[in-house]
mmCIF file of C-alpha atoms in Angstrom:
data_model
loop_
_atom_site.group_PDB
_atom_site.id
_atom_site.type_symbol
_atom_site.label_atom_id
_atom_site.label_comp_id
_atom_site.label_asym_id
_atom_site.label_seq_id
_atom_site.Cartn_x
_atom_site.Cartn_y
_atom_site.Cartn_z
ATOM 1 C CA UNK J 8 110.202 4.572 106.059
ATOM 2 C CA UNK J 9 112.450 5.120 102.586
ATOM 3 C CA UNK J 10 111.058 4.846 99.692
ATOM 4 C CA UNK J 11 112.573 4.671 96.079
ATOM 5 C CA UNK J 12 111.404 5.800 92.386
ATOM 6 C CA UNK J 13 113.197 3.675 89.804
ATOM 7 C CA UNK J 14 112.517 5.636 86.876
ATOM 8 C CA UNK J 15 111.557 8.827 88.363
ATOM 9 C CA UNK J 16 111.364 11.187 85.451
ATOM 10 C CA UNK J 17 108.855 8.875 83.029
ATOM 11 C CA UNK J 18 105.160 9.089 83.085
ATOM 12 C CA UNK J 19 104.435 6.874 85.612
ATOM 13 C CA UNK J 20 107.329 7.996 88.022
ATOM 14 C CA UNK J 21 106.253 11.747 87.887
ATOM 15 C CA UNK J 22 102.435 9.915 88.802
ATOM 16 C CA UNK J 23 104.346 8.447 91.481
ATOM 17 C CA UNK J 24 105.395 12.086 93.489
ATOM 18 C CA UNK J 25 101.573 13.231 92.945
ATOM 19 C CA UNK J 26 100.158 9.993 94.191
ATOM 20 C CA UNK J 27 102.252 10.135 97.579
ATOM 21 C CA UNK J 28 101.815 13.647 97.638
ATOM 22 C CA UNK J 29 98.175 13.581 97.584
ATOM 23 C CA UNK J 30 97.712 10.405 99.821
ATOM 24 C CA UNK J 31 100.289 11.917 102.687
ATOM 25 C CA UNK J 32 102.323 8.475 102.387
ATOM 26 C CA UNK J 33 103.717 7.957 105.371
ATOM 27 C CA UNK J 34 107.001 8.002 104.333
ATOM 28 C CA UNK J 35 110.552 9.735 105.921
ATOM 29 C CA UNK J 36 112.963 9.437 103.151
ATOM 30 C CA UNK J 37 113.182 9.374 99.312
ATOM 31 C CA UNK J 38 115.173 8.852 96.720
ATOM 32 C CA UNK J 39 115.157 8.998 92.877
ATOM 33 C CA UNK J 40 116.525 6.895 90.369
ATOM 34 C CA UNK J 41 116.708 6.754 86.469
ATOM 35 C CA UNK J 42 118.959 6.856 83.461
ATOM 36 C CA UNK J 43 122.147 8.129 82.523
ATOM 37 C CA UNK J 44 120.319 10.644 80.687
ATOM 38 C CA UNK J 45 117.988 11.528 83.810
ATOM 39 C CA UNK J 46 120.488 11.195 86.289
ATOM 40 C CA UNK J 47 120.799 14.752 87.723
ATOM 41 C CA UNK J 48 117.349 16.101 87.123
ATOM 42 C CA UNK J 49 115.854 17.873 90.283
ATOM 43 C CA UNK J 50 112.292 17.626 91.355
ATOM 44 C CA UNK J 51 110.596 19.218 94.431
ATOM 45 C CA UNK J 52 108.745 16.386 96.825
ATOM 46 C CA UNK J 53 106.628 17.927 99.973
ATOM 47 C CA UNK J 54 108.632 21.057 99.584
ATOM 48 C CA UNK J 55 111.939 19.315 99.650
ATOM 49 C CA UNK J 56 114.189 18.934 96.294
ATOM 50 C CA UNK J 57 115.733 15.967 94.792
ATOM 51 C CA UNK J 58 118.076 14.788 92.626
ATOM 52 C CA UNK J 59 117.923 11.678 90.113
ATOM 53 C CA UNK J 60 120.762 9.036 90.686
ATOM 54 C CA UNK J 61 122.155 7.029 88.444
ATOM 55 C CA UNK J 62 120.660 3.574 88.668
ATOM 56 C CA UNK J 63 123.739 1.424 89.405
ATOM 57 C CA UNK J 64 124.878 -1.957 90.449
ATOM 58 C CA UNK J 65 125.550 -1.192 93.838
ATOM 59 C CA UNK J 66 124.354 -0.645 97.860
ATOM 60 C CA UNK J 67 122.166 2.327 96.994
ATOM 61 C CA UNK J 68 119.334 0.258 98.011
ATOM 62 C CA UNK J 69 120.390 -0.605 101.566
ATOM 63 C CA UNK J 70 118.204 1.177 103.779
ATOM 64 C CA UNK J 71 115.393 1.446 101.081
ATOM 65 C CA UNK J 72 111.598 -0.146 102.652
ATOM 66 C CA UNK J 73 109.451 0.179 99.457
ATOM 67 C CA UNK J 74 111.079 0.525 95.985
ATOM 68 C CA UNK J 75 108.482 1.565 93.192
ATOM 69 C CA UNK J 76 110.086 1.076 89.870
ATOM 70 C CA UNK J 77 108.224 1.900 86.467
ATOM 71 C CA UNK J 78 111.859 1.907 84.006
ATOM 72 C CA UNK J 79 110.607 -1.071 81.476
ATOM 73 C CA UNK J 80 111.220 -5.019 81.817
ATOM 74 C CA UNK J 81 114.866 -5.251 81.147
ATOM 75 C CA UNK J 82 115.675 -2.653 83.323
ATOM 76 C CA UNK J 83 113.483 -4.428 86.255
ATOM 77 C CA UNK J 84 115.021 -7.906 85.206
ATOM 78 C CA UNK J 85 118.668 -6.347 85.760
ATOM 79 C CA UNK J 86 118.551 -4.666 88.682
ATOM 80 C CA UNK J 87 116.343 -6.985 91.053
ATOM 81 C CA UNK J 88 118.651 -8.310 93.231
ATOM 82 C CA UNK J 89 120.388 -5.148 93.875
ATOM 83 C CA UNK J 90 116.782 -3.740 94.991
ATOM 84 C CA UNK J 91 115.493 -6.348 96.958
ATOM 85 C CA UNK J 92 119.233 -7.365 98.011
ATOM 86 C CA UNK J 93 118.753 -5.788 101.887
ATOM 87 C CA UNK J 94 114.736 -6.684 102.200
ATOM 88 C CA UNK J 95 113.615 -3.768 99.861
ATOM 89 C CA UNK J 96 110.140 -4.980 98.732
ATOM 90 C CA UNK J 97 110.153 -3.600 95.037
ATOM 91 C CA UNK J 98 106.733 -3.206 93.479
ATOM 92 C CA UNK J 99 107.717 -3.261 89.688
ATOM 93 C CA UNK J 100 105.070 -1.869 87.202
ATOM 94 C CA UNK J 101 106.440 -3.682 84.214
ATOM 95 C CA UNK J 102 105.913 -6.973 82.612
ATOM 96 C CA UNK J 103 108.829 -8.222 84.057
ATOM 97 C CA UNK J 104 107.748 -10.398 86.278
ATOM 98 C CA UNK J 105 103.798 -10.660 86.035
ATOM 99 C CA UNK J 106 103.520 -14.377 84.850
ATOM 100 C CA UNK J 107 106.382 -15.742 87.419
ATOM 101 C CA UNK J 108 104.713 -18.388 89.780
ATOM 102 C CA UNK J 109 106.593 -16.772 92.786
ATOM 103 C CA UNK J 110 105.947 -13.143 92.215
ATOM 104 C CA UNK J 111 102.212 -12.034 93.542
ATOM 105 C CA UNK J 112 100.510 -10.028 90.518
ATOM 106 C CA UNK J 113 98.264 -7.908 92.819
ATOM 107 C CA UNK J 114 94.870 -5.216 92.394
ATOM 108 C CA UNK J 115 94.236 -4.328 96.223
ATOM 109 C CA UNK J 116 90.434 -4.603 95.725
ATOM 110 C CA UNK J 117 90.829 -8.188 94.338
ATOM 111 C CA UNK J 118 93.554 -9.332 95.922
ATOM 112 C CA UNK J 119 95.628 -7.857 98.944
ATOM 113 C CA UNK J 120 96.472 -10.885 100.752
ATOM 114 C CA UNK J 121 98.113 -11.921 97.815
ATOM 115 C CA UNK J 122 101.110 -9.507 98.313
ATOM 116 C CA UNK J 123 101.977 -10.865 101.721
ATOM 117 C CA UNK J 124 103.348 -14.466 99.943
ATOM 118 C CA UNK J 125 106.511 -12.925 97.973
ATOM 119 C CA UNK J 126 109.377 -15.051 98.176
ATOM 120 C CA UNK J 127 111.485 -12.727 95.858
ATOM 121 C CA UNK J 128 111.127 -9.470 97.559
ATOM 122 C CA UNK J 129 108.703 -8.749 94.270
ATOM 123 C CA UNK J 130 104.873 -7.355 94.025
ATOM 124 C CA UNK J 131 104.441 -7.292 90.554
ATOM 125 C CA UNK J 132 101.735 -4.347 89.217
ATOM 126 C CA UNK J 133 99.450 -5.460 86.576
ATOM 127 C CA UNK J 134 99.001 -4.168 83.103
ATOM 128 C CA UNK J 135 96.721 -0.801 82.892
ATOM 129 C CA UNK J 136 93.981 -1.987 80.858
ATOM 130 C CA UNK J 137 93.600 -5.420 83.427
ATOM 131 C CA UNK J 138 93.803 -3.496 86.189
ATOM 132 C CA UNK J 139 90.812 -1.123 84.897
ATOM 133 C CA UNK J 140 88.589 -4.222 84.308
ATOM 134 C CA UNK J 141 89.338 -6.280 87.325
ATOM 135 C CA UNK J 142 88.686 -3.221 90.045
ATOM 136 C CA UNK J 143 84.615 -3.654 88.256
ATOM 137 C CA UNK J 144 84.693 -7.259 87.778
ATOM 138 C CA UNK J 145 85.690 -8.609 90.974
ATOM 139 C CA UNK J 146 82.208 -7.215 92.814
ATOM 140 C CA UNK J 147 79.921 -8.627 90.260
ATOM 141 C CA UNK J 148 81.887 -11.836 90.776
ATOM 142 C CA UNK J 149 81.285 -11.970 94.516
ATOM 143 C CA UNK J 150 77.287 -12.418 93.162
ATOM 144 C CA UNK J 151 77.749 -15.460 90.560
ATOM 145 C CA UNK J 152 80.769 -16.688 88.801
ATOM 146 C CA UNK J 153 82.337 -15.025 85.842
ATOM 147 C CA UNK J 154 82.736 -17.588 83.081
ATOM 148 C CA UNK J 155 83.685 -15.216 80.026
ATOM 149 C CA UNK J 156 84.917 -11.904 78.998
ATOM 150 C CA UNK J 157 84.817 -10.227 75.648
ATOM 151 C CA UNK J 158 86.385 -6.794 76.105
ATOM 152 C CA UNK J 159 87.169 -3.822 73.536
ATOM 153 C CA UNK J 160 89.701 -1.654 75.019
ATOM 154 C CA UNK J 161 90.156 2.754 73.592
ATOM 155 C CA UNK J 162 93.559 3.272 74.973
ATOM 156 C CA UNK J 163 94.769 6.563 75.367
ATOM 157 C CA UNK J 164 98.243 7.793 73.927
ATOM 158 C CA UNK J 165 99.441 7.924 77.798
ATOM 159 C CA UNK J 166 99.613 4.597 77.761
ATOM 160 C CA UNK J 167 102.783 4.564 75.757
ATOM 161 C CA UNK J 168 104.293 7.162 77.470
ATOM 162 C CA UNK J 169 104.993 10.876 78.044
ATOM 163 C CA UNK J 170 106.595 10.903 74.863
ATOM 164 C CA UNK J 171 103.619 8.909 73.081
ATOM 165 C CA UNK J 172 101.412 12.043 74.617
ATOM 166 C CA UNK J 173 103.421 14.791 72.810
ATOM 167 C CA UNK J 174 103.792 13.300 70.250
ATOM 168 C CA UNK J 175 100.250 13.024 69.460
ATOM 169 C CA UNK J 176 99.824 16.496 70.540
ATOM 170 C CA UNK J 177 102.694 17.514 67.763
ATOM 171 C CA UNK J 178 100.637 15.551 65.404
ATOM 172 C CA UNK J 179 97.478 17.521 65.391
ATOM 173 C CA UNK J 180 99.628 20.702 65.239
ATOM 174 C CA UNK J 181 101.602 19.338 61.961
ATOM 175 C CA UNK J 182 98.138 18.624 60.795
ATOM 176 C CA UNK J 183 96.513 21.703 61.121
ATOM 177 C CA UNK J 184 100.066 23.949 60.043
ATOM 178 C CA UNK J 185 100.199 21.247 56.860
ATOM 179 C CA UNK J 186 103.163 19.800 57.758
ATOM 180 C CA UNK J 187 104.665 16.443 57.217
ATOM 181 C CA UNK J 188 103.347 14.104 60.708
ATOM 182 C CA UNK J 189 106.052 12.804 62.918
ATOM 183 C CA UNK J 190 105.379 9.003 63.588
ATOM 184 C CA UNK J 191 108.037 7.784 66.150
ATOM 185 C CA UNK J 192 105.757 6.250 68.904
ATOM 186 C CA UNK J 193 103.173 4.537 66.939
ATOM 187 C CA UNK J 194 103.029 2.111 64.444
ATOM 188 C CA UNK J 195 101.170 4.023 62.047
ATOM 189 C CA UNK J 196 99.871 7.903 62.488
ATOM 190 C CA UNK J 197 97.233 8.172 65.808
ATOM 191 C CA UNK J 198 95.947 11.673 65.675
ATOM 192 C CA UNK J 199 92.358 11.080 63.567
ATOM 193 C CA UNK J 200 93.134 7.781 63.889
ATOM 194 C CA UNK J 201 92.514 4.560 65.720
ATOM 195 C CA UNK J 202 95.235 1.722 65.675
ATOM 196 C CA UNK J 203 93.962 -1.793 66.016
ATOM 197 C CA UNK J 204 97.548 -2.592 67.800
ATOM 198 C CA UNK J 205 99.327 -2.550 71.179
ATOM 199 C CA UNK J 206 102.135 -4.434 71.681
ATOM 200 C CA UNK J 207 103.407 -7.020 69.468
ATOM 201 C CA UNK J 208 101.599 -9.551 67.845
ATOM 202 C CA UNK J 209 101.747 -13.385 68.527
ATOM 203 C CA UNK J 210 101.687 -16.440 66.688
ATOM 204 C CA UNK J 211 97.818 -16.892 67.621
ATOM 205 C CA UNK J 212 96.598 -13.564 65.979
ATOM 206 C CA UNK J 213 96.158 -11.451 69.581
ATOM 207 C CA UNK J 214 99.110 -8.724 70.366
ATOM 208 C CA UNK J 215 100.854 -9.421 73.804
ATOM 209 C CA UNK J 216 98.577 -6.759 75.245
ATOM 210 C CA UNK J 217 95.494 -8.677 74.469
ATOM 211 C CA UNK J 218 97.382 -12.077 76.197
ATOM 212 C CA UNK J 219 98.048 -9.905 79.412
ATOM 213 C CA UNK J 220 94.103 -9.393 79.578
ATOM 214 C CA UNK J 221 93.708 -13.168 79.279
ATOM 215 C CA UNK J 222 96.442 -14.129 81.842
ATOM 216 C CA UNK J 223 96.688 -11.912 84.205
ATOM 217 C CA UNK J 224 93.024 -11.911 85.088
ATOM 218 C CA UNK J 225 93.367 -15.408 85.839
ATOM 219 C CA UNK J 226 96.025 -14.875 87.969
ATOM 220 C CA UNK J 227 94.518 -11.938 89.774
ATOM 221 C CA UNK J 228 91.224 -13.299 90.217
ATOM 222 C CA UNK J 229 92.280 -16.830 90.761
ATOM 223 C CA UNK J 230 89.707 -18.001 88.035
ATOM 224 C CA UNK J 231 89.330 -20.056 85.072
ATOM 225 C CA UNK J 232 87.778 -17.284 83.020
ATOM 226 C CA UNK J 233 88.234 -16.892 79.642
ATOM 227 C CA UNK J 234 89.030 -13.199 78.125
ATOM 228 C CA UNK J 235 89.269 -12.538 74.732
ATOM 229 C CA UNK J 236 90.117 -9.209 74.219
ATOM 230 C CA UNK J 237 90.663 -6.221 71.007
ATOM 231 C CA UNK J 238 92.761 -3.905 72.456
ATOM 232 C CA UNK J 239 93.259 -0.321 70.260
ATOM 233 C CA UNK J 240 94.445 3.149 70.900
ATOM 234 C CA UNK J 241 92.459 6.057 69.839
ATOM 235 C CA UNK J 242 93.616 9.608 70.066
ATOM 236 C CA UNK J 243 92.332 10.752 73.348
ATOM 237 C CA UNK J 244 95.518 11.815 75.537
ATOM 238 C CA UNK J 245 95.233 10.232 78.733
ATOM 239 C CA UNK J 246 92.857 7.834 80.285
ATOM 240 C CA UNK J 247 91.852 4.596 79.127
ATOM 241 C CA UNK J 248 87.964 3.414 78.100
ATOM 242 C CA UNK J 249 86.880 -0.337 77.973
ATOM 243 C CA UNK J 250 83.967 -1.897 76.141
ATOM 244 C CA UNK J 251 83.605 -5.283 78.500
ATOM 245 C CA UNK J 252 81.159 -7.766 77.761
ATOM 246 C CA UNK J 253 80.554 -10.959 81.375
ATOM 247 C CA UNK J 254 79.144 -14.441 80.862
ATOM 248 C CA UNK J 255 78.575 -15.441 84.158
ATOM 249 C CA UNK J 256 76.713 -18.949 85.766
ATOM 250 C CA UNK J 257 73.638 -17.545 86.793
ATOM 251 C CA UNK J 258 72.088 -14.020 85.441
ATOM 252 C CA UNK J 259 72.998 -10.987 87.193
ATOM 253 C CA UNK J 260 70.299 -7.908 87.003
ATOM 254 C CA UNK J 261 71.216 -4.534 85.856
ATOM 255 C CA UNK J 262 69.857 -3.668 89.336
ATOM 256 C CA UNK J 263 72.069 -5.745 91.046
ATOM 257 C CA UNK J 264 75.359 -5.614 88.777
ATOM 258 C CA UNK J 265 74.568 -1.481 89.061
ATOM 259 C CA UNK J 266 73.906 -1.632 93.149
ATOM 260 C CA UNK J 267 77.290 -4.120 93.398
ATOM 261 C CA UNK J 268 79.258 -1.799 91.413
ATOM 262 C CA UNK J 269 78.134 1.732 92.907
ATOM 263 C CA UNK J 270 79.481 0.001 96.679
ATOM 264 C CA UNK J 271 82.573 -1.663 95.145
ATOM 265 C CA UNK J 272 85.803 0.070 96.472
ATOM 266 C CA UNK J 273 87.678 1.684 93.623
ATOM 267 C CA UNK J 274 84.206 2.248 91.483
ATOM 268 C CA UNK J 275 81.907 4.874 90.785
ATOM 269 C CA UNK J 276 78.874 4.428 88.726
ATOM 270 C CA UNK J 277 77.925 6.932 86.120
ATOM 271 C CA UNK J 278 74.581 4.976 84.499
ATOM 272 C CA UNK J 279 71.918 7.465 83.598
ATOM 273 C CA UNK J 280 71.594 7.736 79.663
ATOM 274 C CA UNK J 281 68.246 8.903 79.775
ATOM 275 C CA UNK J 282 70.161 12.134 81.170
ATOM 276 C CA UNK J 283 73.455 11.122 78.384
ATOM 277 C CA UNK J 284 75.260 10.300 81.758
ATOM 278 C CA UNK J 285 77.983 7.983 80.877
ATOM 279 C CA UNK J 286 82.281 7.780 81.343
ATOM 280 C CA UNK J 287 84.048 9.330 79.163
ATOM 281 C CA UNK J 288 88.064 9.573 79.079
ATOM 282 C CA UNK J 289 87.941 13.711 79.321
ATOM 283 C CA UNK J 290 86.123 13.349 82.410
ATOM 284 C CA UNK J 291 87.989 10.424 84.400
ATOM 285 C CA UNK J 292 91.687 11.629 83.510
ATOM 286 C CA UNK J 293 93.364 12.539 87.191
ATOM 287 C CA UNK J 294 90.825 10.753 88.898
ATOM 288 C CA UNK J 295 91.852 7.737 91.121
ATOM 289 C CA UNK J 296 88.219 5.463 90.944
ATOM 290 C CA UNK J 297 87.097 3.137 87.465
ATOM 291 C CA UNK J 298 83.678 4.694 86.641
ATOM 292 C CA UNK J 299 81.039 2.625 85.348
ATOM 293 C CA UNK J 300 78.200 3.090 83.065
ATOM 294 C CA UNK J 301 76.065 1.590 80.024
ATOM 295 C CA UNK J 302 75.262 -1.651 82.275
ATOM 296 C CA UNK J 303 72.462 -3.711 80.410
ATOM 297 C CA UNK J 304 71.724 -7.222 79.859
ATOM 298 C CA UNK J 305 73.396 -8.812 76.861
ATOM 299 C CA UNK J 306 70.844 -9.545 74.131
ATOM 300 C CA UNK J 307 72.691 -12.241 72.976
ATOM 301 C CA UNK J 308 73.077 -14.111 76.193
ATOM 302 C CA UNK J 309 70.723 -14.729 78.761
ATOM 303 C CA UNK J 310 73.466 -14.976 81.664
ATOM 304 C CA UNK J 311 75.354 -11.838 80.011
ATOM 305 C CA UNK J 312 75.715 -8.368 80.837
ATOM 306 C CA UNK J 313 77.759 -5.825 79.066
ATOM 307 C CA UNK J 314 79.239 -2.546 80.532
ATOM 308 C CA UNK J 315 81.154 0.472 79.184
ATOM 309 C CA UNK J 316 84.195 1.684 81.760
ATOM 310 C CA UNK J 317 86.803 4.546 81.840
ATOM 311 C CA UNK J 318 89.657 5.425 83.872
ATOM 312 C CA UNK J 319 93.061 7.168 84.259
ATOM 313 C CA UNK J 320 95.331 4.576 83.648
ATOM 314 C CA UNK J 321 98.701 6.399 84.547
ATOM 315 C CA UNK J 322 96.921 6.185 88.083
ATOM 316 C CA UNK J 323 94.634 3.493 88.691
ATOM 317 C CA UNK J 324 96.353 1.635 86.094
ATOM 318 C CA UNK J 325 99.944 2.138 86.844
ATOM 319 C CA UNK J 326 100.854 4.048 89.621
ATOM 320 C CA UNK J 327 98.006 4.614 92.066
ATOM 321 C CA UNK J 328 97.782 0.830 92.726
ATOM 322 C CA UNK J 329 101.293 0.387 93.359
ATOM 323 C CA UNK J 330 101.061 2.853 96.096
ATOM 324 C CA UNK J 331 97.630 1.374 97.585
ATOM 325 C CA UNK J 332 99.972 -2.238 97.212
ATOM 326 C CA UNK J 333 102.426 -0.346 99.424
ATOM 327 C CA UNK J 334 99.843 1.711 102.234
ATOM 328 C CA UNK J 335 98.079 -2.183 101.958
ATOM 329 C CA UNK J 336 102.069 -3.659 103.116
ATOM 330 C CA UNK J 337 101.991 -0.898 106.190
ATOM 331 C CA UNK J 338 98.632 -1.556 107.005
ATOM 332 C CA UNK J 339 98.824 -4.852 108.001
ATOM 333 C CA UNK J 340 102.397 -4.644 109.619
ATOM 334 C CA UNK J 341 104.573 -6.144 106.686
ATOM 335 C CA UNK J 342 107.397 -3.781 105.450
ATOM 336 C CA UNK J 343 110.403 -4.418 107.115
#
């Protein structure tokens, strides 16, 4: 078994050597990939060291199994057919492909099968904050249909990046030294601040964030829900948080939503406020589940129940569930 890293010196591609690491992925070979202005940087992988390529237009994919690459949609969209070219199956963390009718958008918990039907060689890895929500909603779905979600999402400054986290980071220390801030990554300063934006904005009011929450739930769940959705990022460092509010056909009990979500792979519940037991993003940063807390009954809907969840979205949200995509592939006998 080779594997690849397309982009192996970002955020997500360092989460990608600790997630194999940790998980022993059985794996015989690997090899690194990025930039021009990577290319050459050495890591150490299970004691062995490596050095970043040069991604190129060439036959550096030819005996590659399992290509994880997390360098940004264009980068995806141009070099596709040179991964997947000798029967690579590339499981691309960008938007890329995520929409395309013929590319399997897949959350293992939700939807496994899903990544066995890819007739371009491509398992596409949904955005962070969908990933997050799905992982909790797809248990309380098995108990009565989901209709509509409201959600608020607090995303963290990892999710734009290892240079989005220092530079937050730099910002409280220009603060507190009085010095001008630098604002680079963000549309507007983040540290004491929230920012009612990521991504773009569209012609319909919502930022191309907010669409992936509407569409790729769909797609994932294979559902006509609805999901409106306020995504914002607030100036915790790493680890997303998610306000989500369910409409679903017939009422679901706190008891039951709590008992369905506490046995749901991928979820741990953390509901005791009586005891001020809840998620928070300090507490869930490195860890792999969605923790759940704040379940109650919506009191403006009789079949509605509203939730509060957090979780590290660099690994459950990025590159965690590419790998569990990937062990999913071996498990079942379908890597080449």
């Amino acid at each position: 078994m080779k594997v690849a890293i397309v982009g192996a010196s970002g955020a997500v591609g360092q989460e990608f050597l600790r997630v194999l690491a940790e998980r022993n992925f059985p794996m015989d070979d690997l090899v690194l990939f990025g930039s021009e202005r990577s290319a050459g940087t050495k890591y150490t992988f299970r004691g062995k060291e490596y050095e970043v390529k040069l991604l190129q237009h060439n036959d550096d994919f030819k005996d590659v199994d399992i290509a994880f690459t997390s360098a940004g949609a264009g980068t995806s969209k141009e070099f596709a057919a040179d991964i997947t070219k000798y029967g690579a199956v590339m499981i691309d963390n960008s938007s890329a492909f995520r929409m395309d009718d013929d590319v399997p958008l897949v959350v293992p918990e939700c939807n496994a099968a899903d990544a066995l039907n890819r007739p371009r060689g491509i398992i596409a890895n949904p955005n962070c904050t969908t990933i997050m929500m799905v992982v909790v909603l797809q248990p309380l779905e098995k108990i009565s249909h989901i209709k509509r979600i409201h959600i608020a999402s607090y995303q963290s400054a990892s999710g734009a990046g290892a240079a989005a986290m220092a530079e937050l980071q730099q910002q409280y220390q220009e603060i507190i030294e009085g010095k001008p801030v630098t604002v680079k990554k963000f549309p507007h300063q983040l540290a004491y601040n929230v920012i009612p934006q990521i991504d773009v904005f569209q012609p319909n009011g919502y930022t191309k964030e907010e669409m992936k929450m509407f569409n790729e739930t769909r797609k994932i769940m294979h559902s006509d829900v609805k999901c409106s959705a306020m995504c914002v990022r607030v100036s915790s460092l790493r680890a997303h948080s998610e306000s989500v509010w369910i409409e679903t056909e017939q009422p679901i009990s706190v008891e039951e939503a709590q008992k369905a979500i506490a046995a749901a792979p991928g979820c741990t519940l953390e509901d005791n406020p009586a005891e001020l037991v809840y998620p928070m993003p300090l507490d869930t940063a490195g860890k792999d589940d969605i923790y759940v807390g704040r379940i109650r009954k919506d009191l403006a809907d009789d079949c509605g129940l509203t939730f509060w969840l957090s979780g590290d979205q660099i690994r459950k949200g990025a590159a965690l569930n590419a790998v569990q995509i990937a062990e999913y592939l071996i498990q079942v006998g379908d890597v080449k």
